[in-house]
Coordinates of N, CA and C in Angstrom, one line a residue:
Chain A
M1 N -36.1 -22.3 -0.1 CA -35.9 -21.7 1.3 C -34.5 -21.3 1.5
I2 N -34.3 -20.1 2.1 CA -32.9 -19.7 2.4 C -32.5 -20.1 3.8
N3 N -31.6 -21.0 3.8 CA -31.0 -21.3 5.1 C -29.6 -20.6 5.3
R4 N -29.0 -20.8 6.4 CA -27.7 -20.1 6.7 C -26.7 -20.4 5.6
R5 N -26.6 -21.7 5.2 CA -25.5 -22.1 4.3 C -25.7 -21.5 3.0
T6 N -26.9 -21.5 2.4 CA -27.1 -21.0 1.1 C -26.9 -19.5 1.1
F7 N -27.3 -18.8 2.2 CA -27.2 -17.4 2.3 C -25.7 -17.0 2.3
I8 N -24.9 -17.7 3.0 CA -23.5 -17.4 3.1 C -22.8 -17.6 1.7
Q9 N -23.2 -18.7 1.1 CA -22.7 -19.0 -0.2 C -23.0 -17.9 -1.2
A10 N -24.2 -17.4 -1.2 CA -24.7 -16.4 -2.1 C -24.1 -15.1 -1.9
T11 N -23.9 -14.7 -0.6 CA -23.3 -13.4 -0.3 C -21.8 -13.3 -0.3
A12 N -21.2 -14.5 -0.2 CA -19.7 -14.5 -0.2 C -19.1 -13.9 -1.4
G13 N -19.7 -14.2 -2.6 CA -19.3 -13.7 -3.8 C -19.5 -12.2 -3.9
L14 N -20.6 -11.7 -3.5 CA -20.9 -10.3 -3.5 C -19.9 -9.5 -2.7
A15 N -19.5 -10.0 -1.5 CA -18.6 -9.3 -0.6 C -17.3 -9.1 -1.3
T16 N -16.8 -10.2 -1.9 CA -15.4 -10.1 -2.6 C -15.5 -9.1 -3.7
V17 N -16.6 -9.1 -4.5 CA -16.7 -8.2 -5.6 C -16.7 -6.8 -5.2
S18 N -17.5 -6.5 -4.2 CA -17.7 -5.1 -3.8 C -16.5 -4.5 -3.1
L19 N -15.6 -5.4 -2.6 CA -14.4 -4.9 -1.9 C -13.4 -4.4 -2.9
V20 N -13.5 -4.8 -4.2 CA -12.5 -4.4 -5.2 C -13.1 -3.3 -6.1
P21 N -12.7 -2.1 -5.9 CA -13.3 -1.0 -6.7 C -13.0 -1.2 -8.2
A22 N -13.9 -0.8 -9.0 CA -13.6 -0.9 -10.4 C -12.4 -0.1 -10.8
Q23 N -11.6 -0.6 -11.7 CA -10.4 0.0 -12.3 C -9.3 0.2 -11.2
S24 N -9.4 -0.7 -10.2 CA -8.4 -0.5 -9.1 C -7.0 -0.9 -9.5
M25 N -6.9 -1.8 -10.5 CA -5.6 -2.2 -10.9 C -5.5 -2.5 -12.4
A26 N -4.3 -2.4 -12.9 CA -4.1 -2.6 -14.3 C -4.2 -4.1 -14.5
T27 N -4.5 -4.5 -15.7 CA -4.5 -5.9 -16.0 C -3.0 -6.3 -16.3
P28 N -2.6 -7.6 -16.0 CA -1.3 -8.0 -16.2 C -0.8 -7.6 -17.6
G29 N -1.7 -7.7 -18.6 CA -1.3 -7.4 -20.0 C -1.0 -6.0 -20.2
A30 N -1.4 -5.1 -19.3 CA -1.1 -3.6 -19.5 C 0.4 -3.3 -19.5
V31 N 1.1 -4.0 -18.7 CA 2.6 -3.8 -18.6 C 3.2 -4.3 -20.0
Q32 N 2.7 -5.4 -20.4 CA 3.2 -6.0 -21.7 C 2.9 -5.0 -22.9
T33 N 1.7 -4.4 -22.8 CA 1.3 -3.4 -23.9 C 2.3 -2.3 -23.9
S34 N 2.6 -1.7 -22.7 CA 3.5 -0.6 -22.6 C 4.9 -1.0 -23.1
L35 N 5.3 -2.2 -22.7 CA 6.6 -2.7 -23.1 C 6.7 -2.8 -24.6
D36 N 5.7 -3.4 -25.2 CA 5.7 -3.6 -26.6 C 5.7 -2.2 -27.3
A37 N 5.0 -1.3 -26.8 CA 4.9 0.1 -27.4 C 6.3 0.8 -27.3
L38 N 6.9 0.6 -26.2 CA 8.2 1.3 -25.9 C 9.4 0.6 -26.6
F39 N 9.4 -0.7 -26.5 CA 10.6 -1.4 -27.0 C 10.3 -2.4 -28.1
D40 N 9.2 -2.2 -28.8 CA 8.7 -3.1 -29.9 C 9.0 -4.6 -29.7
G41 N 8.6 -5.1 -28.5 CA 8.6 -6.5 -28.3 C 10.0 -7.2 -28.2
R42 N 11.1 -6.5 -28.1 CA 12.4 -7.1 -28.0 C 12.5 -7.9 -26.7
P43 N 13.3 -9.0 -26.7 CA 13.4 -9.8 -25.5 C 14.0 -9.1 -24.3
L44 N 13.5 -9.5 -23.2 CA 14.1 -8.9 -21.9 C 15.0 -9.9 -21.3
Q45 N 16.0 -9.4 -20.7 CA 17.1 -10.2 -20.0 C 17.2 -9.7 -18.6
A46 N 17.1 -10.7 -17.6 CA 17.3 -10.2 -16.3 C 18.8 -9.9 -16.0
G47 N 19.0 -8.9 -15.2 CA 20.4 -8.6 -14.8 C 20.8 -7.2 -15.1
R48 N 21.9 -6.8 -14.6 CA 22.5 -5.4 -14.7 C 21.7 -4.3 -14.1
V49 N 20.5 -4.5 -13.8 CA 19.6 -3.5 -13.2 C 19.3 -3.8 -11.8
T50 N 19.7 -2.8 -10.9 CA 19.4 -3.0 -9.5 C 18.3 -2.0 -9.1
L51 N 17.2 -2.5 -8.7 CA 16.1 -1.7 -8.3 C 15.9 -1.8 -6.8
S52 N 16.0 -0.6 -6.1 CA 15.9 -0.6 -4.6 C 14.6 0.1 -4.2
L53 N 13.9 -0.6 -3.4 CA 12.7 0.0 -2.7 C 12.7 -0.5 -1.3
P54 N 12.1 0.2 -0.4 CA 12.0 -0.4 1.0 C 11.2 -1.7 1.0
P55 N 11.6 -2.7 1.7 CA 10.8 -4.0 1.7 C 9.4 -3.8 2.2
I56 N 9.2 -2.8 3.2 CA 7.8 -2.5 3.6 C 7.6 -1.0 3.5
A57 N 6.5 -0.6 2.8 CA 6.2 0.8 2.7 C 5.0 1.1 3.6
E58 N 5.1 1.9 4.6 CA 4.0 2.2 5.4 C 2.9 3.0 4.7
N59 N 3.4 3.9 3.8 CA 2.5 4.8 3.1 C 2.8 4.7 1.6
G60 N 1.8 4.1 0.9 CA 2.0 3.9 -0.5 C 2.0 5.2 -1.3
N61 N 1.7 6.3 -0.7 CA 1.7 7.6 -1.4 C 3.1 8.1 -1.7
S62 N 4.0 7.7 -1.0 CA 5.4 8.1 -1.2 C 6.4 7.1 -0.8
V63 N 6.9 6.3 -1.8 CA 7.8 5.2 -1.6 C 9.1 5.6 -2.3
S64 N 10.2 5.6 -1.6 CA 11.4 5.9 -2.3 C 11.9 4.8 -3.2
L65 N 12.3 5.1 -4.4 CA 12.7 4.1 -5.4 C 14.1 4.6 -6.0
E66 N 15.0 3.6 -6.1 CA 16.3 4.0 -6.8 C 16.6 2.9 -7.8
V67 N 16.9 3.3 -9.0 CA 17.3 2.3 -10.0 C 18.8 2.6 -10.4
D68 N 19.6 1.5 -10.5 CA 21.0 1.7 -10.7 C 21.3 0.6 -11.8
V69 N 21.9 1.1 -12.9 CA 22.2 0.2 -14.0 C 23.7 0.1 -14.1
D70 N 24.2 -1.2 -14.2 CA 25.6 -1.4 -14.3 C 26.0 -1.1 -15.8
S71 N 26.6 0.0 -16.0 CA 27.0 0.4 -17.3 C 28.2 1.5 -17.2
P72 N 29.2 1.4 -18.1 CA 30.3 2.3 -18.0 C 29.8 3.8 -18.4
M73 N 28.7 3.9 -19.1 CA 28.2 5.2 -19.6 C 29.2 5.9 -20.4
T74 N 29.8 5.2 -21.4 CA 30.6 5.9 -22.3 C 29.8 6.0 -23.6
A75 N 30.4 6.7 -24.6 CA 29.7 7.0 -25.9 C 29.4 5.6 -26.6
E76 N 30.3 4.6 -26.4 CA 30.2 3.3 -27.0 C 29.2 2.4 -26.3
D77 N 29.1 2.6 -25.0 CA 28.3 1.6 -24.2 C 27.6 2.4 -23.1
H78 N 26.3 2.7 -23.3 CA 25.6 3.4 -22.3 C 24.1 3.0 -22.2
V79 N 23.5 3.5 -21.2 CA 22.0 3.3 -21.0 C 21.3 4.4 -21.8
R80 N 20.4 4.0 -22.6 CA 19.6 5.0 -23.3 C 18.3 5.4 -22.6
R81 N 17.6 4.4 -22.1 CA 16.4 4.7 -21.4 C 16.1 3.7 -20.3
I82 N 15.4 4.2 -19.3 CA 15.0 3.4 -18.2 C 13.5 3.6 -18.0
A83 N 12.7 2.5 -17.9 CA 11.3 2.6 -17.7 C 10.9 1.8 -16.4
I84 N 10.0 2.4 -15.6 CA 9.6 1.7 -14.4 C 8.1 1.4 -14.5
F85 N 7.8 0.1 -14.1 CA 6.4 -0.3 -14.1 C 5.9 -0.9 -12.8
A86 N 4.7 -0.6 -12.4 CA 4.1 -1.1 -11.2 C 2.8 -1.8 -11.7
E87 N 2.9 -3.2 -11.8 CA 1.8 -3.9 -12.5 C 0.4 -3.8 -11.8
R88 N 0.4 -3.5 -10.5 CA -0.9 -3.5 -9.8 C -1.4 -2.1 -9.5
N89 N -0.7 -1.1 -10.1 CA -1.3 0.2 -10.0 C -2.4 0.4 -11.0
P90 N -3.3 1.4 -10.9 CA -4.3 1.6 -11.9 C -3.7 1.8 -13.2
L91 N -2.6 2.5 -13.3 CA -1.9 2.7 -14.5 C -0.4 2.2 -14.3
P92 N 0.0 1.1 -15.0 CA 1.2 0.5 -14.7 C 2.5 1.3 -14.9
D93 N 2.4 2.3 -15.8 CA 3.6 3.2 -16.1 C 3.8 4.1 -14.8
V94 N 5.0 4.1 -14.4 CA 5.4 4.9 -13.3 C 6.2 6.2 -13.7
A95 N 7.4 5.9 -14.3 CA 8.2 7.0 -14.8 C 9.2 6.4 -15.9
R96 N 9.7 7.3 -16.7 CA 10.7 6.9 -17.7 C 11.8 7.9 -17.6
F97 N 13.0 7.5 -17.8 CA 14.2 8.3 -17.8 C 15.0 8.2 -19.1
T98 N 15.4 9.3 -19.7 CA 16.3 9.2 -20.8 C 17.6 9.7 -20.4
L99 N 18.6 8.8 -20.7 CA 20.0 9.2 -20.3 C 20.9 9.1 -21.5
G100 N 22.1 9.3 -21.3 CA 23.1 9.2 -22.4 C 24.5 9.2 -21.8
P101 N 25.5 9.2 -22.6 CA 26.9 9.2 -22.0 C 27.1 10.4 -21.1
R102 N 26.4 11.5 -21.3 CA 26.6 12.7 -20.5 C 26.0 12.6 -19.1
A103 N 25.3 11.5 -18.9 CA 24.7 11.3 -17.6 C 25.8 10.8 -16.6
G104 N 26.8 10.2 -17.1 CA 28.0 9.8 -16.3 C 27.7 8.5 -15.5
R105 N 26.6 8.4 -14.9 CA 26.2 7.3 -14.1 C 24.8 7.0 -14.3
A106 N 24.4 5.7 -14.5 CA 23.0 5.4 -14.7 C 22.3 5.0 -13.4
R107 N 22.2 6.1 -12.6 CA 21.5 5.9 -11.3 C 20.5 7.0 -11.1
V108 N 19.2 6.7 -10.9 CA 18.2 7.7 -10.7 C 17.4 7.3 -9.5
A109 N 17.0 8.3 -8.7 CA 16.2 8.0 -7.5 C 15.0 9.0 -7.6
T110 N 13.8 8.5 -7.2 CA 12.6 9.3 -7.1 C 11.7 8.8 -6.0
R111 N 10.5 9.3 -5.9 CA 9.5 8.8 -5.0 C 8.2 8.5 -5.8
V112 N 7.6 7.3 -5.5 CA 6.5 6.8 -6.3 C 5.3 6.5 -5.4
R113 N 4.2 6.3 -6.1 CA 2.9 5.9 -5.4 C 2.7 4.4 -5.7
L114 N 2.3 3.6 -4.7 CA 2.0 2.2 -5.0 C 0.6 1.9 -4.4
S115 N -0.3 1.4 -5.2 CA -1.6 1.1 -4.8 C -1.8 -0.2 -4.1
D116 N -0.7 -1.0 -4.1 CA -0.9 -2.4 -3.5 C 0.5 -3.0 -3.3
T117 N 0.6 -4.0 -2.5 CA 1.8 -4.8 -2.4 C 2.1 -5.4 -3.8
Q118 N 3.3 -5.3 -4.3 CA 3.5 -5.7 -5.6 C 5.0 -5.8 -6.0
T119 N 5.3 -6.3 -7.1 CA 6.6 -6.4 -7.7 C 6.8 -5.3 -8.7
I120 N 7.8 -4.4 -8.5 CA 8.1 -3.3 -9.4 C 9.1 -3.8 -10.4
L121 N 8.9 -3.4 -11.6 CA 9.8 -3.8 -12.7 C 10.6 -2.6 -13.3
A122 N 11.9 -2.7 -13.4 CA 12.6 -1.6 -14.1 C 13.3 -2.2 -15.4
V123 N 13.1 -1.6 -16.5 CA 13.7 -2.0 -17.7 C 14.7 -1.0 -18.2
A124 N 15.9 -1.4 -18.5 CA 16.9 -0.5 -19.0 C 17.2 -0.9 -20.5
E125 N 17.2 0.1 -21.3 CA 17.5 -0.1 -22.7 C 19.0 0.4 -23.0
M126 N 19.8 -0.4 -23.5 CA 21.2 0.0 -23.8 C 21.3 0.6 -25.2
N127 N 22.4 1.3 -25.5 CA 22.5 2.0 -26.8 C 22.5 1.0 -27.9
D128 N 22.8 -0.3 -27.6 CA 22.8 -1.3 -28.7 C 21.4 -1.9 -28.8
G129 N 20.4 -1.5 -28.0 CA 19.1 -2.0 -28.1 C 18.7 -3.1 -27.2
R130 N 19.8 -3.7 -26.5 CA 19.5 -4.8 -25.6 C 18.7 -4.3 -24.4
L131 N 17.8 -5.1 -23.8 CA 17.0 -4.7 -22.7 C 17.3 -5.6 -21.5
F132 N 17.6 -4.9 -20.4 CA 17.9 -5.6 -19.1 C 16.8 -5.2 -18.1
T133 N 16.5 -6.2 -17.2 CA 15.5 -5.9 -16.2 C 16.0 -6.1 -14.8
G134 N 15.3 -5.4 -13.8 CA 15.5 -5.7 -12.4 C 14.2 -5.5 -11.8
T135 N 14.0 -6.3 -10.7 CA 12.7 -6.2 -10.0 C 12.9 -6.0 -8.5
A136 N 11.9 -5.5 -7.8 CA 11.9 -5.3 -6.4 C 10.5 -5.5 -5.8
E137 N 10.4 -6.1 -4.7 CA 9.1 -6.4 -4.1 C 8.9 -5.5 -2.9
T138 N 7.7 -4.9 -2.8 CA 7.4 -4.0 -1.7 C 6.1 -4.3 -1.1
V139 N 6.0 -4.5 0.2 CA 4.7 -4.7 0.9 C 4.2 -3.3 1.3
V140 N 3.0 -3.0 0.8 CA 2.4 -1.7 1.1 C 1.3 -1.9 2.1
T141 N 1.5 -1.2 3.3 CA 0.5 -1.4 4.3 C -0.6 -0.4 4.2
L142 N -0.3 0.8 3.7 CA -1.4 1.8 3.5 C -1.3 2.2 2.0
A143 N -2.2 1.8 1.2 CA -2.1 2.0 -0.2 C -2.4 3.4 -0.6
A144 N -1.8 3.9 -1.7 CA -2.1 5.1 -2.3 C -3.5 4.9 -3.0
C145 N -4.1 6.0 -3.4 CA -5.4 6.0 -4.2 C -6.6 5.9 -3.3
I146 N -6.5 5.0 -2.2 CA -7.7 4.9 -1.4 C -7.8 6.0 -0.4
I147 N -6.6 6.7 -0.2 CA -6.6 7.8 0.8 C -7.2 9.0 0.2
L148 N -8.2 9.6 0.8 CA -8.8 10.8 0.2 C -8.4 12.1 0.9
Chain B
M1 N 2.5 24.4 -9.8 CA 3.9 24.3 -10.0 C 4.5 25.7 -9.9
D2 N 4.8 26.1 -8.7 CA 5.3 27.4 -8.5 C 6.6 27.5 -7.8
R3 N 7.0 26.5 -7.1 CA 8.3 26.6 -6.4 C 9.1 25.3 -6.6
A4 N 10.4 25.5 -7.0 CA 11.2 24.3 -7.2 C 12.5 24.5 -6.4
R5 N 13.1 23.4 -6.0 CA 14.3 23.4 -5.3 C 15.3 22.5 -6.1
I6 N 16.5 23.0 -6.3 CA 17.5 22.2 -7.0 C 18.8 22.2 -6.1
S7 N 19.6 21.2 -6.4 CA 20.9 21.1 -5.7 C 21.9 20.7 -6.7
V8 N 22.9 21.6 -6.9 CA 24.0 21.5 -7.8 C 25.3 21.9 -7.1
P9 N 26.4 21.1 -7.2 CA 27.6 21.5 -6.6 C 28.1 22.8 -7.3
A10 N 28.7 23.7 -6.5 CA 29.2 25.0 -7.0 C 30.4 24.8 -7.9
T11 N 31.2 23.8 -7.5 CA 32.5 23.5 -8.3 C 32.6 22.1 -8.5
A12 N 33.4 21.7 -9.6 CA 33.7 20.3 -9.8 C 35.0 20.2 -10.7
Q13 N 35.6 19.0 -10.6 CA 36.7 18.8 -11.5 C 36.2 18.4 -12.9
P14 N 37.0 18.7 -13.9 CA 36.6 18.3 -15.3 C 36.5 16.8 -15.3
G15 N 35.4 16.3 -15.9 CA 35.2 14.9 -16.0 C 34.5 14.2 -14.8
E16 N 34.4 15.0 -13.7 CA 33.8 14.4 -12.5 C 32.3 14.2 -12.7
V17 N 31.8 13.0 -12.2 CA 30.4 12.7 -12.2 C 29.8 13.4 -11.0
I18 N 28.8 14.3 -11.2 CA 28.2 15.0 -10.1 C 26.8 14.6 -9.9
E19 N 26.3 14.7 -8.6 CA 25.0 14.3 -8.3 C 24.1 15.6 -8.3
L20 N 23.0 15.5 -9.0 CA 22.1 16.6 -9.1 C 20.7 16.2 -8.5
R21 N 20.1 17.1 -7.8 CA 18.8 16.8 -7.2 C 17.8 17.9 -7.6
A22 N 16.6 17.5 -7.8 CA 15.6 18.5 -8.2 C 14.2 18.1 -7.6
M23 N 13.5 19.1 -7.2 CA 12.2 18.9 -6.6 C 11.3 20.0 -7.0
V24 N 10.1 19.7 -7.4 CA 9.1 20.8 -7.7 C 7.9 20.6 -6.9
Q25 N 7.3 21.7 -6.4 CA 6.1 21.6 -5.5 C 4.9 21.4 -6.4
H26 N 4.3 20.3 -6.3 CA 3.1 20.0 -7.1 C 2.3 18.9 -6.5
P27 N 1.0 18.9 -6.4 CA 0.2 17.8 -5.8 C 0.2 16.5 -6.6
M28 N 0.5 16.6 -7.9 CA 0.4 15.4 -8.8 C -0.9 14.6 -8.6
E29 N -2.0 15.3 -8.8 CA -3.3 14.7 -8.7 C -3.5 13.6 -9.7
T30 N -3.7 12.4 -9.3 CA -3.7 11.2 -10.2 C -4.8 11.1 -11.2
G31 N -6.0 11.7 -10.8 CA -7.2 11.5 -11.7 C -7.9 10.2 -11.4
F32 N -7.4 9.5 -10.3 CA -8.1 8.2 -9.9 C -8.9 8.4 -8.6
R33 N -8.7 9.6 -8.0 CA -9.3 9.8 -6.7 C -10.7 10.4 -6.9
V34 N -11.6 10.3 -5.9 CA -12.9 10.9 -5.9 C -13.0 11.8 -4.7
D35 N -13.8 12.9 -4.8 CA -13.9 13.8 -3.7 C -15.0 13.3 -2.7
S36 N -15.3 14.1 -1.7 CA -16.2 13.6 -0.6 C -17.7 13.3 -1.2
I37 N -18.1 13.8 -2.3 CA -19.4 13.5 -2.8 C -19.3 12.6 -4.1
G38 N -18.2 12.0 -4.3 CA -18.1 11.0 -5.3 C -17.7 11.5 -6.7
R39 N -17.4 12.7 -6.8 CA -17.0 13.2 -8.1 C -15.5 12.9 -8.3
R40 N -15.2 12.5 -9.5 CA -13.8 12.2 -9.8 C -12.9 13.5 -9.9
I41 N -11.8 13.5 -9.2 CA -11.0 14.7 -9.2 C -10.1 14.6 -10.5
P42 N -10.2 15.6 -11.3 CA -9.4 15.5 -12.6 C -7.9 15.4 -12.4
R43 N -7.3 14.8 -13.4 CA -5.9 14.6 -13.4 C -5.1 15.9 -13.5
D44 N -4.1 16.2 -12.7 CA -3.3 17.4 -12.8 C -1.9 17.0 -12.4
I45 N -1.1 16.8 -13.4 CA 0.3 16.3 -13.1 C 1.3 17.1 -13.9
V46 N 2.6 17.0 -13.4 CA 3.7 17.5 -14.1 C 4.2 16.3 -14.9
T47 N 4.3 16.4 -16.2 CA 4.5 15.2 -17.1 C 6.0 15.1 -17.5
A48 N 6.8 16.2 -17.5 CA 8.1 16.0 -18.0 C 9.1 16.9 -17.3
F49 N 10.4 16.4 -17.3 CA 11.5 17.1 -16.6 C 12.7 17.0 -17.6
A50 N 13.5 18.0 -17.6 CA 14.7 18.0 -18.4 C 15.8 18.7 -17.7
C51 N 17.0 18.3 -17.8 CA 18.2 19.0 -17.3 C 19.0 19.3 -18.5
L52 N 19.3 20.6 -18.7 CA 20.2 21.1 -19.8 C 21.5 21.7 -19.2
Y53 N 22.6 21.2 -19.8 CA 23.9 21.7 -19.4 C 24.4 22.6 -20.6
N54 N 24.5 23.9 -20.3 CA 24.8 24.9 -21.3 C 23.9 24.7 -22.6
G55 N 22.6 24.4 -22.3 CA 21.7 24.3 -23.4 C 21.5 22.9 -24.0
E56 N 22.4 22.0 -23.6 CA 22.3 20.6 -24.2 C 21.6 19.7 -23.2
V57 N 20.6 18.9 -23.6 CA 19.9 18.0 -22.7 C 20.8 16.9 -22.3
V58 N 21.0 16.7 -21.0 CA 21.8 15.7 -20.4 C 21.0 14.6 -19.7
F59 N 19.8 14.9 -19.3 CA 18.9 14.0 -18.7 C 17.4 14.4 -18.8
E60 N 16.6 13.4 -19.1 CA 15.1 13.7 -19.2 C 14.3 12.7 -18.4
A61 N 13.2 13.1 -17.9 CA 12.3 12.2 -17.2 C 10.9 12.4 -17.7
A62 N 10.1 11.4 -17.7 CA 8.7 11.5 -18.0 C 7.9 10.9 -16.8
F63 N 7.0 11.7 -16.3 CA 6.3 11.3 -15.1 C 4.8 10.9 -15.4
F64 N 4.4 9.9 -14.7 CA 3.0 9.4 -14.8 C 2.3 9.6 -13.5
P65 N 1.0 9.4 -13.3 CA 0.4 9.7 -12.0 C 1.0 8.9 -10.9
A66 N 1.7 7.9 -11.1 CA 2.3 7.1 -10.0 C 3.5 7.8 -9.4
V67 N 3.9 8.9 -9.9 CA 5.0 9.7 -9.2 C 4.4 10.5 -8.1
A68 N 5.0 10.4 -6.9 CA 4.5 11.0 -5.7 C 4.4 12.5 -5.8
A69 N 3.6 13.1 -5.0 CA 3.4 14.5 -4.9 C 4.8 15.2 -4.7
N70 N 5.0 16.4 -5.2 CA 6.3 17.1 -5.1 C 7.4 16.2 -5.8
P71 N 7.2 16.0 -7.1 CA 8.2 15.1 -7.7 C 9.6 15.4 -7.4
F72 N 10.3 14.4 -7.0 CA 11.7 14.5 -6.6 C 12.6 13.6 -7.4
L73 N 13.7 14.1 -7.8 CA 14.6 13.3 -8.7 C 16.1 13.5 -8.2
T74 N 16.8 12.4 -8.2 CA 18.3 12.4 -8.0 C 18.9 11.8 -9.2
F75 N 19.8 12.5 -9.9 CA 20.4 11.9 -11.1 C 21.8 12.4 -11.2
H76 N 22.5 12.1 -12.3 CA 23.9 12.5 -12.4 C 24.3 13.1 -13.7
T77 N 25.4 13.8 -13.8 CA 25.9 14.2 -15.1 C 27.4 14.4 -14.9
V78 N 28.1 14.5 -16.1 CA 29.5 14.7 -16.1 C 29.8 16.2 -16.2
A79 N 30.6 16.7 -15.2 CA 31.0 18.1 -15.3 C 32.0 18.3 -16.4
T80 N 31.5 19.0 -17.4 CA 32.4 19.1 -18.6 C 33.0 20.5 -18.7
E81 N 32.2 21.5 -18.4 CA 32.8 22.9 -18.6 C 32.0 23.8 -17.6
T82 N 32.6 25.0 -17.4 CA 31.9 26.0 -16.5 C 30.7 26.5 -17.3
G83 N 29.6 26.6 -16.6 CA 28.4 27.1 -17.3 C 27.2 27.0 -16.4
T84 N 26.0 26.9 -17.1 CA 24.7 27.0 -16.5 C 24.0 25.7 -16.6
L85 N 23.4 25.2 -15.6 CA 22.5 24.1 -15.6 C 21.1 24.6 -15.5
E86 N 20.2 24.1 -16.5 CA 18.8 24.5 -16.4 C 18.0 23.2 -16.1
F87 N 17.1 23.4 -15.1 CA 16.2 22.3 -14.7 C 14.8 22.8 -15.1
R88 N 14.2 22.0 -16.0 CA 12.9 22.5 -16.6 C 11.8 21.5 -16.4
W89 N 10.7 21.9 -15.8 CA 9.6 21.0 -15.6 C 8.5 21.4 -16.5
T90 N 7.7 20.5 -17.1 CA 6.6 20.8 -18.0 C 5.4 20.2 -17.4
H91 N 4.3 21.0 -17.3 CA 3.0 20.6 -16.8 C 2.2 20.0 -17.9
Q92 N 1.2 19.1 -17.6 CA 0.4 18.5 -18.7 C -0.3 19.6 -19.6
D93 N -0.5 20.8 -19.1 CA -1.1 21.8 -19.9 C -0.1 22.6 -20.8
G94 N 1.2 22.2 -20.6 CA 2.2 22.8 -21.5 C 3.0 23.9 -20.7
E95 N 2.5 24.3 -19.6 CA 3.2 25.4 -18.8 C 4.6 24.8 -18.3
T96 N 5.6 25.7 -18.3 CA 6.9 25.2 -17.9 C 7.4 26.1 -16.7
L97 N 8.3 25.5 -16.0 CA 9.0 26.2 -14.9 C 10.5 25.8 -15.0
S98 N 11.4 26.9 -15.0 CA 12.8 26.6 -15.0 C 13.5 27.2 -13.8
E99 N 14.5 26.4 -13.4 CA 15.4 26.9 -12.3 C 16.8 26.8 -12.9
F100 N 17.7 27.7 -12.5 CA 19.1 27.7 -13.1 C 20.1 27.6 -12.0
A101 N 21.2 27.0 -12.3 CA 22.3 27.0 -11.3 C 23.6 27.1 -12.1
E102 N 24.6 27.8 -11.5 CA 25.9 28.0 -12.1 C 26.9 26.9 -11.6
I103 N 27.7 26.4 -12.4 CA 28.8 25.5 -12.0 C 30.1 25.9 -12.5
T104 N 31.1 25.9 -11.7 CA 32.5 26.2 -12.1 C 33.3 24.9 -12.2
V105 N 33.8 24.6 -13.4 CA 34.5 23.4 -13.6 C 36.0 23.8 -13.8
A106 N 36.9 23.4 -12.9 CA 38.3 23.7 -13.1 C 39.1 22.6 -12.4

C-alpha cells in the first residue's frame, strides 16, 4: 500500500535526479586529466598566481576574469603558459595563454562563462617547468548554459 | 567572425610594457545548448588568438567554449621597435581574421 511517507521517499530521489541534466558538469577527475595532459603530472604549488573574479556573478554567461602571475618576465625567468580551469563547467578547460619574455608582464584578462557557483583554478608554468596555482571562488546566481 | 576591435597605443618608449586589448565579434556557441525543440545547437567557436609584433609571436591564447561571446582579451607586450602589430583570430573551421595596428617606438 502506498501511503504518504513511502510515496515521498520514493519520489524524492526522482526529483533530485531529474533536476540535474545529463552532462551538466565535468567530473572532478576531468580537471586532473587536463592537467596531466598539459603538464605531464608535475606537482602543483600554491602561490605566485593571483586570480581575480567578482565574488558574485549575476550572469554566468559573462564573468570577468583576470590572472596575474608574479614574475619578472625576463629571458631567464618568465611564465611560459597559463591555463584556466572551471571544474563544474561541462568542459573544465576555459582558456590557455602562451606567454614569453616579450609579453613583459604576466597579466591577462578575459570574460568567461560559468555554469555554476565554483572555484576557478589558474595554473602558471614557469620556463623552468615549475607550476604555480591560484584560485578564486565565484557565486553564480544565473548560470550559463541553461539560458536559451 | 566579421568584426574585430583592437586597442594599441600609437607611441611608446623603447622597453615600455604596453597594454593591448582585442575583441572579436562572435557568438561562441558552446555546443551544450539545445534549441526550442530540443535539438542540440552545434559548437561554433573561435579557438585561437595570436598577437604578432613585426611577424614574431609575442602572445597566444587558446579558447574553449567557456570563453564568453565576443571573446575579449587584455594582455601586454614590450615595445621593442617601431612596426606593426597583427592580431589574428582563428575559427574552429580554420578561417582567420587579422587586424593590424602601427606603433611608433622612440
